[in-house]
XYZ file of C-alpha atoms in Angstrom:
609
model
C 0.000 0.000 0.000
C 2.703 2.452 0.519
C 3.640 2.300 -3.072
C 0.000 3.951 -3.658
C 0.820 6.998 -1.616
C -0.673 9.925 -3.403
C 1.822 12.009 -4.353
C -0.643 14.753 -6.149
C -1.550 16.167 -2.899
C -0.117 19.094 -1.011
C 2.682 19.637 0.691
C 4.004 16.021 -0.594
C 3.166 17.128 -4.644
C 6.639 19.628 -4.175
C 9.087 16.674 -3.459
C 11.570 15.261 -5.859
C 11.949 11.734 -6.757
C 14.488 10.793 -4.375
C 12.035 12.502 -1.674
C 9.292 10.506 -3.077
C 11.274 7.260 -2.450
C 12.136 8.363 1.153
C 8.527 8.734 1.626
C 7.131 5.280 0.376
C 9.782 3.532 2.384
C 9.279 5.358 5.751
C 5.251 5.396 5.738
C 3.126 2.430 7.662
C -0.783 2.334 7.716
C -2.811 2.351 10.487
C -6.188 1.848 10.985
C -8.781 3.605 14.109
C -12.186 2.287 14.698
C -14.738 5.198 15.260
C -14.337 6.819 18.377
C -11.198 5.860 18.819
C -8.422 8.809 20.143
C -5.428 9.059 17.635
C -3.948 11.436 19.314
C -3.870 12.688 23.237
C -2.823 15.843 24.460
C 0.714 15.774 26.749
C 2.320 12.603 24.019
C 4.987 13.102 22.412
C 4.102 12.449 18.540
C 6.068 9.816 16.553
C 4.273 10.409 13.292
C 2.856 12.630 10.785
C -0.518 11.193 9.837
C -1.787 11.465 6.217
C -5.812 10.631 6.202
C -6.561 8.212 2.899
C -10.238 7.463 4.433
C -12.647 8.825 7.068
C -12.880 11.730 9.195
C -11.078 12.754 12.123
C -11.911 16.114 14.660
C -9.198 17.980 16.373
C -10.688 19.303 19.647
C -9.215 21.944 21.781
C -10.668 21.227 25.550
C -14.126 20.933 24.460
C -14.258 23.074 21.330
C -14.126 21.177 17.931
C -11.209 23.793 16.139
C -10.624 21.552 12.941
C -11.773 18.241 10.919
C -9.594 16.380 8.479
C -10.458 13.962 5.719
C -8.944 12.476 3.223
C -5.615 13.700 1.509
C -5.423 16.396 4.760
C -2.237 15.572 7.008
C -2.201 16.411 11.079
C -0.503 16.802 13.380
C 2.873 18.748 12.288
C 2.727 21.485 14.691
C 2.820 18.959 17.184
C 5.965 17.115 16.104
C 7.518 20.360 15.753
C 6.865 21.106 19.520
C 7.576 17.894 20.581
C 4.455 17.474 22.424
C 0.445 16.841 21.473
C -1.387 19.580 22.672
C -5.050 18.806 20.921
C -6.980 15.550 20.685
C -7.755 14.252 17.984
C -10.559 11.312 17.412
C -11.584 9.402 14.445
C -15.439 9.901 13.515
C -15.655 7.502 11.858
C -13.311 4.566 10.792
C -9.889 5.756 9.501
C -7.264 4.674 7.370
C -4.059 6.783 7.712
C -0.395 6.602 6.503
C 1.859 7.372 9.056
C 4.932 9.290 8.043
C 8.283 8.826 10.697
C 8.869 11.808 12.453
C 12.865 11.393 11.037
C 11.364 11.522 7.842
C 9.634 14.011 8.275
C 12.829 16.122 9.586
C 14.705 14.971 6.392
C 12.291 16.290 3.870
C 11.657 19.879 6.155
C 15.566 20.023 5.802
C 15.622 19.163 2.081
C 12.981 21.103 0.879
C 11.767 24.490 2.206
C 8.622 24.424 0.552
C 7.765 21.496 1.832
C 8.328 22.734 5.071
C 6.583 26.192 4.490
C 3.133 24.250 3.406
C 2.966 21.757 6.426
C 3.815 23.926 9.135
C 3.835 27.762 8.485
C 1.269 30.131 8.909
C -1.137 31.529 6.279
C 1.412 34.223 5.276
C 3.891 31.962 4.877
C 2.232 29.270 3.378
C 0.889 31.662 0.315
C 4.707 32.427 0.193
C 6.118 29.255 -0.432
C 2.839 28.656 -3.146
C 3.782 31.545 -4.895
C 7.801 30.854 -4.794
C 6.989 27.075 -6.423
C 4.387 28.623 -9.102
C 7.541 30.979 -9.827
C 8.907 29.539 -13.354
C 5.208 29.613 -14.584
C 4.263 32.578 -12.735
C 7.333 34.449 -14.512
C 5.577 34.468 -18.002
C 3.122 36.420 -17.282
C 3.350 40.305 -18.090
C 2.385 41.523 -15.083
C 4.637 39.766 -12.186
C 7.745 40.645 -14.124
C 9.555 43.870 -13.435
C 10.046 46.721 -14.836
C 13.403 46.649 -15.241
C 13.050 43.638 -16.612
C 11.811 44.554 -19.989
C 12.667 46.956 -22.463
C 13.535 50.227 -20.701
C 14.385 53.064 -23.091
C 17.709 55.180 -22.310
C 16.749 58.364 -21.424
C 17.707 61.658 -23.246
C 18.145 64.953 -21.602
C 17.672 68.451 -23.106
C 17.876 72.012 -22.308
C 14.580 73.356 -21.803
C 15.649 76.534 -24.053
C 16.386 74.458 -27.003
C 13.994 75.282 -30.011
C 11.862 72.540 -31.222
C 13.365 72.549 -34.788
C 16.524 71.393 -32.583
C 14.636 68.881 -30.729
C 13.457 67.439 -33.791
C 16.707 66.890 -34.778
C 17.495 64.805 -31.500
C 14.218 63.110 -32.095
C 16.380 61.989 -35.618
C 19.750 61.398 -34.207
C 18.866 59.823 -31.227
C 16.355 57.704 -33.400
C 13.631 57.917 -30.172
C 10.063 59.603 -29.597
C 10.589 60.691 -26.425
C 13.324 63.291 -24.483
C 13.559 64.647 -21.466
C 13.581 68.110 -20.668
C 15.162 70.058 -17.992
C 14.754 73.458 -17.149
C 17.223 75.183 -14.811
C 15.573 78.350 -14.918
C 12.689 77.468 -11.962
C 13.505 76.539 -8.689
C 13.990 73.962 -7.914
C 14.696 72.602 -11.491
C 11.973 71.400 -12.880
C 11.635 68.101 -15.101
C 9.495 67.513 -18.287
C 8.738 65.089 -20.974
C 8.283 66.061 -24.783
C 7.408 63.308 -27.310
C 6.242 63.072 -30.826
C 2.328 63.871 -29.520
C 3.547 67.435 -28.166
C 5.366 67.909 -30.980
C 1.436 67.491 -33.127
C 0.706 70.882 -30.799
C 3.822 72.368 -31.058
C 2.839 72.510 -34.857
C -0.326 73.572 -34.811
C 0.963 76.296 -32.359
C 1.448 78.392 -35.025
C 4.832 79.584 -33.929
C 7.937 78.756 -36.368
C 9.880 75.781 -34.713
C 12.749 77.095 -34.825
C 11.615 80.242 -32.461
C 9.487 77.557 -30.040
C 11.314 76.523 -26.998
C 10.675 72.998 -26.074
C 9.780 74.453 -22.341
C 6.396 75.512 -23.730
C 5.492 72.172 -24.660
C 6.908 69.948 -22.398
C 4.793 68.473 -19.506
C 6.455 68.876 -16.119
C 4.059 66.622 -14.974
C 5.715 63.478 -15.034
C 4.418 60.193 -14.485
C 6.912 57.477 -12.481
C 7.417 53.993 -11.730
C 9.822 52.025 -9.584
C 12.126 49.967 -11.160
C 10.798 47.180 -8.992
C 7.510 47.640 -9.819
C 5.604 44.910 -11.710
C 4.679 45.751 -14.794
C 1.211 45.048 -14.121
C 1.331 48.267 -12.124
C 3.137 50.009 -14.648
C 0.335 49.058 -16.897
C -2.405 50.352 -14.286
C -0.549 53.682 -13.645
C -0.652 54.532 -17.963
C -4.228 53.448 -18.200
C -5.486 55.957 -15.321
C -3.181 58.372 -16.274
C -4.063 57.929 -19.875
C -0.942 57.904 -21.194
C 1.587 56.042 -23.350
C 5.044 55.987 -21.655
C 5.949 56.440 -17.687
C 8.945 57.381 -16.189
C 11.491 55.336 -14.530
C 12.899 56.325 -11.755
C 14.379 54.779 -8.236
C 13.840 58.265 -5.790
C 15.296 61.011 -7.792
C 17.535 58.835 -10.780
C 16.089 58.736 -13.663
C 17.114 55.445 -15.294
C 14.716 55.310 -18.206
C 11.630 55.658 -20.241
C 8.884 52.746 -20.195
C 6.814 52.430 -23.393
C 3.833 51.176 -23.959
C 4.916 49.779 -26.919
C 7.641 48.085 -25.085
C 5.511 46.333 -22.764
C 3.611 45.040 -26.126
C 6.648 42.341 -26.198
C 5.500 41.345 -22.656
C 1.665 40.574 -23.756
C -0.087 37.532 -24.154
C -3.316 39.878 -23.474
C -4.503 43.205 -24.639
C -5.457 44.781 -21.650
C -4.163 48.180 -22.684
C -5.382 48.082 -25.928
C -8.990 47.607 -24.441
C -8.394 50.329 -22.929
C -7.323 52.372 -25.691
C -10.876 51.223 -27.326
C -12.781 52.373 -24.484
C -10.932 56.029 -24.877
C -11.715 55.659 -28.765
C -15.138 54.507 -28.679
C -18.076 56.766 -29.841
C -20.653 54.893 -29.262
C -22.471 51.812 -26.644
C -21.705 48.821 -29.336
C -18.133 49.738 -29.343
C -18.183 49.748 -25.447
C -20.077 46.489 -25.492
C -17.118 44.528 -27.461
C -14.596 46.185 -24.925
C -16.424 44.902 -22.034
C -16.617 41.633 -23.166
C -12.863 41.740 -23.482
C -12.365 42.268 -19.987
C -13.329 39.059 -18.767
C -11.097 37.289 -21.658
C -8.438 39.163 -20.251
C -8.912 38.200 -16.711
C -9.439 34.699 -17.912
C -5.811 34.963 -19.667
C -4.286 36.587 -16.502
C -5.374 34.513 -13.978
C -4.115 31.238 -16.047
C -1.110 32.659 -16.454
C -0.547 32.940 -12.812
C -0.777 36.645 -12.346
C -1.151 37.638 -8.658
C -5.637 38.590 -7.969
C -4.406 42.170 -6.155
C -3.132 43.029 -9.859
C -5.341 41.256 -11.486
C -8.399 43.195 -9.444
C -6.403 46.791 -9.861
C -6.126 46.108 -13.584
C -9.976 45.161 -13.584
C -10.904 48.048 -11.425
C -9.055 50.763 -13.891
C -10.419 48.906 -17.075
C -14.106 48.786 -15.378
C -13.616 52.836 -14.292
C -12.714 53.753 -17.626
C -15.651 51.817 -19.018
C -18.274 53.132 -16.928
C -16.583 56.501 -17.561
C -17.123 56.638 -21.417
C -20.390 55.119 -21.156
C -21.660 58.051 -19.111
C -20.355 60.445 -21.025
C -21.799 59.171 -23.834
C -24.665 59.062 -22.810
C -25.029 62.261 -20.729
C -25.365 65.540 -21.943
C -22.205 68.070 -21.169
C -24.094 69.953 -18.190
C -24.724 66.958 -16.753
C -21.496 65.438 -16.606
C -20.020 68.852 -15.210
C -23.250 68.625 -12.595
C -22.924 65.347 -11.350
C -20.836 62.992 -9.746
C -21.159 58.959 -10.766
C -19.593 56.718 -8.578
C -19.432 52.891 -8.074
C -19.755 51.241 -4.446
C -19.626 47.200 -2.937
C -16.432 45.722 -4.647
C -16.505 47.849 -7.372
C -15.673 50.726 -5.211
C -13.300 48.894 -2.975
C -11.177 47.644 -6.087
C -11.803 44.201 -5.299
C -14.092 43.038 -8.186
C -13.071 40.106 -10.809
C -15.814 39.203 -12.803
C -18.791 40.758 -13.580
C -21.063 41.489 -10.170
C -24.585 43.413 -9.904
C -24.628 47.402 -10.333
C -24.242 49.251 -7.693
C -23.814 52.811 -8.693
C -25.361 56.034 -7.870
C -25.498 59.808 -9.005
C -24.855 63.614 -6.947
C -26.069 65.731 -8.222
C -24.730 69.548 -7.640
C -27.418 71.539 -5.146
C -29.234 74.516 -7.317
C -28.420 72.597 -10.634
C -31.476 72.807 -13.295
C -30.542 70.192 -15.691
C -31.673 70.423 -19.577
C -33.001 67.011 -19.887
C -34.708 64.174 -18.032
C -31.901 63.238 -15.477
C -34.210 60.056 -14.971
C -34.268 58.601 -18.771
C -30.719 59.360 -19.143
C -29.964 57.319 -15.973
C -32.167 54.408 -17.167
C -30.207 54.564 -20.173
C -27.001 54.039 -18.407
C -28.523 51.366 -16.053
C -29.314 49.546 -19.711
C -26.281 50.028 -21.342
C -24.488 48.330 -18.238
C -26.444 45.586 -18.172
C -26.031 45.339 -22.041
C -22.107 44.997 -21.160
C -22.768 42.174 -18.512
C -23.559 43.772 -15.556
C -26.916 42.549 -14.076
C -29.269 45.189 -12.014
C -29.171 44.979 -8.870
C -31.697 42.800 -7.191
C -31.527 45.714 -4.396
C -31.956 48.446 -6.829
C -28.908 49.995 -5.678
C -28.644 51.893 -8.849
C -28.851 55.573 -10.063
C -31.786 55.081 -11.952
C -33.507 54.221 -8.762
C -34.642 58.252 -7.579
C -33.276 56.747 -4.213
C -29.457 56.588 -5.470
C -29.645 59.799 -7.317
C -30.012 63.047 -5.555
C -28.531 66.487 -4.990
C -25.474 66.588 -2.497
C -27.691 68.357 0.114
C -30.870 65.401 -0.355
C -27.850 62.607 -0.534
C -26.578 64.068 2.967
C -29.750 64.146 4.724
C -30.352 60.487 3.463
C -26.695 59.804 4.983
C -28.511 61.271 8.377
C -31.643 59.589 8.544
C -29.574 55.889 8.143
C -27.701 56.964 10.865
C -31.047 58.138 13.043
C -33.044 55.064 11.572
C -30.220 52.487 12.426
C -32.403 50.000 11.353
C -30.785 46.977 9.253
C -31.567 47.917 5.927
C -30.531 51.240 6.752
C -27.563 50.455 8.165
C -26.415 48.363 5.573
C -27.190 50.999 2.674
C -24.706 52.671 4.853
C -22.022 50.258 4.693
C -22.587 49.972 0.533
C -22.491 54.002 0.269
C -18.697 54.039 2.599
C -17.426 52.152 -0.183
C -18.181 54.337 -3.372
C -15.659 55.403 -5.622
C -15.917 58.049 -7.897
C -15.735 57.272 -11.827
C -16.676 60.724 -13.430
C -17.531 64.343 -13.081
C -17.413 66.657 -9.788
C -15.509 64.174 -7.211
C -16.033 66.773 -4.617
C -19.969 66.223 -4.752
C -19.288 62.938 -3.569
C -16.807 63.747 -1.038
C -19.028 66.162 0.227
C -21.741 63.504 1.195
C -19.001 61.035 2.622
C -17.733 63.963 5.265
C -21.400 64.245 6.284
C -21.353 60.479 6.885
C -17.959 60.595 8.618
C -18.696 63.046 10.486
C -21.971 61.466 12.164
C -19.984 58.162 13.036
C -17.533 60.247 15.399
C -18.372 59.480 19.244
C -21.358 56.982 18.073
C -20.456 53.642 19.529
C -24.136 52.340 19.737
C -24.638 53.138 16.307
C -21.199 51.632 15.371
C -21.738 48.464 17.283
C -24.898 47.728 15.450
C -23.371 48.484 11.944
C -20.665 46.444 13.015
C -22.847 43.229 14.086
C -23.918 42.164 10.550
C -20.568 40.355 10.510
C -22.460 37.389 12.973
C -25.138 37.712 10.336
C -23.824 34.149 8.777
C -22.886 32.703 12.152
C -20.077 33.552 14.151
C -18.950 29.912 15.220
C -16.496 27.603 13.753
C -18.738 25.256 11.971
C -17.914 26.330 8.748
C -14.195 25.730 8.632
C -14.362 23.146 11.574
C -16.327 20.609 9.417
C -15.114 21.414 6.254
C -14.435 18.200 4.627
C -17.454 17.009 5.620
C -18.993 19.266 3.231
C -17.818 17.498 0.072
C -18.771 13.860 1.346
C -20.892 11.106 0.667
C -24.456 12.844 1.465
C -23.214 15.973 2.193
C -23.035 18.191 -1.475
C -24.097 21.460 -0.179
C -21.528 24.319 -2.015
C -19.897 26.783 0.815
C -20.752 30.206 0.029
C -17.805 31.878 0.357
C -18.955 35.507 0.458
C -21.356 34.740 4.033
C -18.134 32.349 4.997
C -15.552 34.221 4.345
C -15.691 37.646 2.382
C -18.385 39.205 3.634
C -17.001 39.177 7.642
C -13.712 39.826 6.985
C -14.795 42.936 4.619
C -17.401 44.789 6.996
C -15.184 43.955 9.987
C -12.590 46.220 8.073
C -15.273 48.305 7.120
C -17.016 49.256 10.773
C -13.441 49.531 12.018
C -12.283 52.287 9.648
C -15.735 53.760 10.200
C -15.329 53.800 13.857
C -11.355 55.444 13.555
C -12.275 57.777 10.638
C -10.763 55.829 8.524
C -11.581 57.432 4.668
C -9.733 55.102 2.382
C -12.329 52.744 0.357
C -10.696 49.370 -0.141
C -9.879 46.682 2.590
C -6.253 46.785 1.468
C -6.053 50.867 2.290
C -8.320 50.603 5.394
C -6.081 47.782 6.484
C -2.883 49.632 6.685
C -3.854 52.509 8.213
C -5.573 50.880 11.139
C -2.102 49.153 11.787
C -0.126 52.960 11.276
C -3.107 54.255 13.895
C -2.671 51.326 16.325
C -6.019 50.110 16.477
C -4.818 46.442 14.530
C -2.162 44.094 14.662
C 0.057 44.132 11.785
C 0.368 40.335 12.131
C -3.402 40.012 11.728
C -3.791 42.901 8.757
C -1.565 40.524 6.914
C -3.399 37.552 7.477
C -6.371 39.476 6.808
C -5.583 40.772 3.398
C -3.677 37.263 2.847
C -7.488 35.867 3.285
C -9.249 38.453 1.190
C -6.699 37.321 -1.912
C -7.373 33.944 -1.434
C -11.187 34.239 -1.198
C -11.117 35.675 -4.255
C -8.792 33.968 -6.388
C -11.026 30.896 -4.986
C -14.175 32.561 -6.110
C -12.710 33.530 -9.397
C -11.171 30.330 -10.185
C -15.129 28.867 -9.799
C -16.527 31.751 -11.560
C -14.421 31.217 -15.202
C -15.083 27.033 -14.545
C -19.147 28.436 -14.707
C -18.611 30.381 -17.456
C -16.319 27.803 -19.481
C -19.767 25.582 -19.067
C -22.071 27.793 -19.721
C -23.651 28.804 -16.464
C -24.037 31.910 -14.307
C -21.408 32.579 -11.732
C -22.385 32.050 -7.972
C -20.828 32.443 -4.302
C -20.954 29.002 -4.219
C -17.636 26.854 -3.786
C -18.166 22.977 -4.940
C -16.260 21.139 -2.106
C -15.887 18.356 -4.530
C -13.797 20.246 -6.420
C -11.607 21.725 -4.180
C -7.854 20.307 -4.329
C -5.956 19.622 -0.927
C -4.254 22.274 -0.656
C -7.198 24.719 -1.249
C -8.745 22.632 1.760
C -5.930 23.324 3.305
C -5.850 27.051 2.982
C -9.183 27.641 3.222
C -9.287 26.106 6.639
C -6.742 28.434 7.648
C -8.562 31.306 5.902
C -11.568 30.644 7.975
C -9.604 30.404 10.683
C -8.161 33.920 10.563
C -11.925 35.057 9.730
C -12.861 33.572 13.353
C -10.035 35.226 14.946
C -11.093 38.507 13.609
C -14.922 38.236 14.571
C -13.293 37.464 17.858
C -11.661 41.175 18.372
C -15.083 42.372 16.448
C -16.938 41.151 18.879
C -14.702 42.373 22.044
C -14.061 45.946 20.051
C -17.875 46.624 19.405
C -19.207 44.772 22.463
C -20.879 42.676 19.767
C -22.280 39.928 22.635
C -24.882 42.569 24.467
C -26.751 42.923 21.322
């Protein structure tokens, strides 16, 4: 039987051949009727155990804290301490390999990754995942660095020199883009001219030769690191809306990226969707954009590109979309009027596939607009869904009157949640923190956020009940402490992972920033600056934020397996499906999710509710 030891599951699917052959000849089988302890707490361990059949439940005093099935391994901590310190009983009847403890040692000091997935922590764990997906992860575009493609010497000129002369550099130089410095500001400033300000310089009027390159420059330079990824990169020129960023480590300037450049990188067109969604002059163009999107996300995540750069891409693309759709379709004293922003994951950055619309409208106070505001909203609600974006089953939309108002109607509403504090009330709330602006007046929007910021200050009743949603889905540890169960014989219910997982760990970020002042709109933002203000460990932000990642990469890897067979994407998670090492991490996911409802609960005094 040892010879069948399954060598497809994690941590043992890392180990070379030689490792494989220390396994097979240093594993016994054991078998535990049901009931039956495997493990005491106070023994010293001799084994790692590696479950082929039943169930067994770790128990910590009297609190279940984890089950394992098959393919899961337990107890490594233990061996690593020296001593059990949980029980551990079979549910039913088991058949386990056990692995020697020397064994064991051998492989941890062979193989770091090996070590890093049986015993680390989440942080950790993800670590050593992402350092053994590192030869495939390296062809995609956007986890390479910058300074790892093509970056473009840069040229310097005198801001005095005439653009006839520049011209001439343009020539000799055989490049599009210089540099420009002008010594005559203090402190020196620095500029960029390329062959798009030489189009204005042109049609300037002025002879070229009596144009000084200082009129046409842009001081306003755009930088990366040269450590950045250049999915980054890539994010910074599509909300900047431009073709070429600077490189620079503090003050150096050690080159030019081009867009072009980066082309070499591609096996996607993510920035030439977005150059169609700049172009495009009317919905149908828009549509085929959109539809591009999730192609591209499709590519990305195949190609093993991290889900934070994946979602920032995704968040920039969607902006950009929702953008030229609305000014499309609105008339120009509208769109200098208004504010139209985006809230839920949208607004926090953290959307992958298509989700419901949640979007709303300020409008300014005193405005008189020259058409029906309503129809044109309707028209926007339309042409999103058109592009894949359902309505919301809420109606969180601007064309619902409720989600479009004037600044001074949209603040009052802010007041009246607060004063209600009812649920649904409470929870509009929580979906309003999170918008994002996407076009027009962003102060409008701002406006109504201080008014909401301003009434959480000093308001812990308030605060404790927007806070206690995050027990809404049940704030035990049945979900990850019977995991395996949920894929077994019987037993095919799907784990939503939003009410597991998401959804907790999200408010909980949320009603914490809230209750600190906290303005920044996604978890990543809210999450560091709780830890620079104190008020979270940074040990448990990273865990935190480690989760959030893995939740959705989980949810996204399930969403484009829908779509590939033709169904509509869900919160759902087929257990079935889910690999060991997914288990695995999900267990620990969960398990950082019930730590945090822990300090939820103390910090908002949760339990006299």
């Amino acid at each position: 039987m040892p010879s069948a030891f399954n060598f497809s599951a994690s941590p043992f699917d890392c180990l070379s051949p030689d490792e494989q052959q220390l396994v097979r000849s240093s594993v016994d089988v054991a078998h535990f009727a049901k009931g039956q302890a495997v493990l005491e707490p106070g023994v010293q361990p001799t084994h790692l155990f590696i479950i082929t059949q039943g169930f067994v439940q770790q128990f910590d005093g009297d609190e279940l804290s984890a089950t394992y099935g098959p393919e899961d391994c337990f107890d490594g901590r233990s061996l690593m301490a020296g001593k059990v310190s949980s029980r551990f009983v079979a549910v039913e009847d088991v058949v386990a390999y056990r692995l020697a403890h020397q064994a064991v040692n051998d492989l941890i000091a062979g193989n770091v990754t090996f070590g890093a997935l049986l015993f680390s922590d989440l942080s950790n764990k993800l670590s050593a995942l992402s350092e053994r997906q590192s030869r495939h992860e390296l062809q995609s575009l956007t986890l390479a660095r910058v300074d790892e493609a093509f970056v473009r010497t840069p040229h310097f000129v005198d801001a005095d020199l005439s653009i006839l002369e520049v011209v001439r550099q343009f020539h000799a130089l055989r490049t599009a883009t210089l540099l420009v410095r002008d010594e005559r500001v203090s402190p020196p400033a620095l500029g960029i001219f390329t062959t798009t300000s030489l189009q204005r310089a042109i049609l300037d009027g002025t002879p070229l030769e009596r144009l000084p390159v200082r009129k046409m420059a842009n001081f306003s330079l755009i930088k990366v690191r040269p450590g950045d990824q250049l999915g980054d990169a890539l994010a910074v020129m599509i909300k900047h809306k431009v073709h070429r960023v600077v490189v620079a480590e503090g003050e150096k300037i050690t080159g030019v990226l081009e867009a072009l450049d980066v082309f070499s990188f591609l096996s996607n067109h993510s920035y030439l969707i977005n150059v169609q969604i700049l172009d495009a002059q009317d919905v149908a163009t828009l549509k085929q954009a959109a539809g591009q999107i999730t192609r591209l996300i499709s590519l990305l995540y195949r190609s093993g590109t991290k889900v934070s750069v994946i979602a920032r891409l995704v968040q920039e693309l969607n902006t950009k979309l929702f953008e030229r759709a609305w000014q499309l379709i609105a008339p120009p004293d509208l769109l200098a009027n208004s504010c139209l922003f985006v809230m839920g994951s949208e607004g926090r950055g953290e959307q992958l596939l298509k989700t419901d619309q949640d979007n709303g409208l300020v409008l300014r106070d005193g405005y008189v607009p020259s058409v029906d505001v309503a129809g044109v909203c309707q028209r926007f609600s339309e042409a999103l869904a058109e592009f894949g974006y359902p309505p919301c089953p809420g109606h969180i939309m601007l064309s619902n009157p409720e989600w479009c108002r004037s600044a001074s109607d949209f603040s009052q509403t802010a007041r009246l949640w607060w004063m209600t504090a009812s649920a649904d009330s409470l929870m509009a709330l929580a979906i309003f923190i999170d918008a994002q602006a996407v076009c027009g007046d962003p102060l409008l929007l701002e406006q109504v956020r201080a008014a909401v910021f301003g009434l959480a200050a000093d308001n812990d009743s308030v605060l404790a009940r927007f806070a206690a949603p995050v027990n809404a889905f049940g704030a035990s540890s049945a979900w990850w402490s019977v995991l395996p169960f949920l894929g077994s014989a019987g037993r095919k219910e799907p784990l939503n992972i939003k009410k597991a997982g998401t959804f907790p760990l999200v408010h909980g970020v949320r009603s914490l920033a809230l209750a600190n002042g906290i303005r920044a709109t996604s978890t990543a933002e809210r999450l560091d600056a709780l830890v620079a203000a104190g008020k979270l460990p940074a040990k448990l932000a990273t865990d935190l934020i480690d989760s959030l990642h893995f939740f959705m990469g989980l949810k996204l890897k399930h969403g484009l397996q829908q779509l590939d067979t033709g169904h509509a994407t869900s919160d759902g998670i087929d257990m079935e499906q889910l690999s060991s090492l997914d288990r695995d991490l999900l267990k620990d996911t969960l398990g950082v999710v019930k730590q945090f409802r822990v300090l939820l609960n103390q910090r908002f005094h949760l339990d006299a509710l």
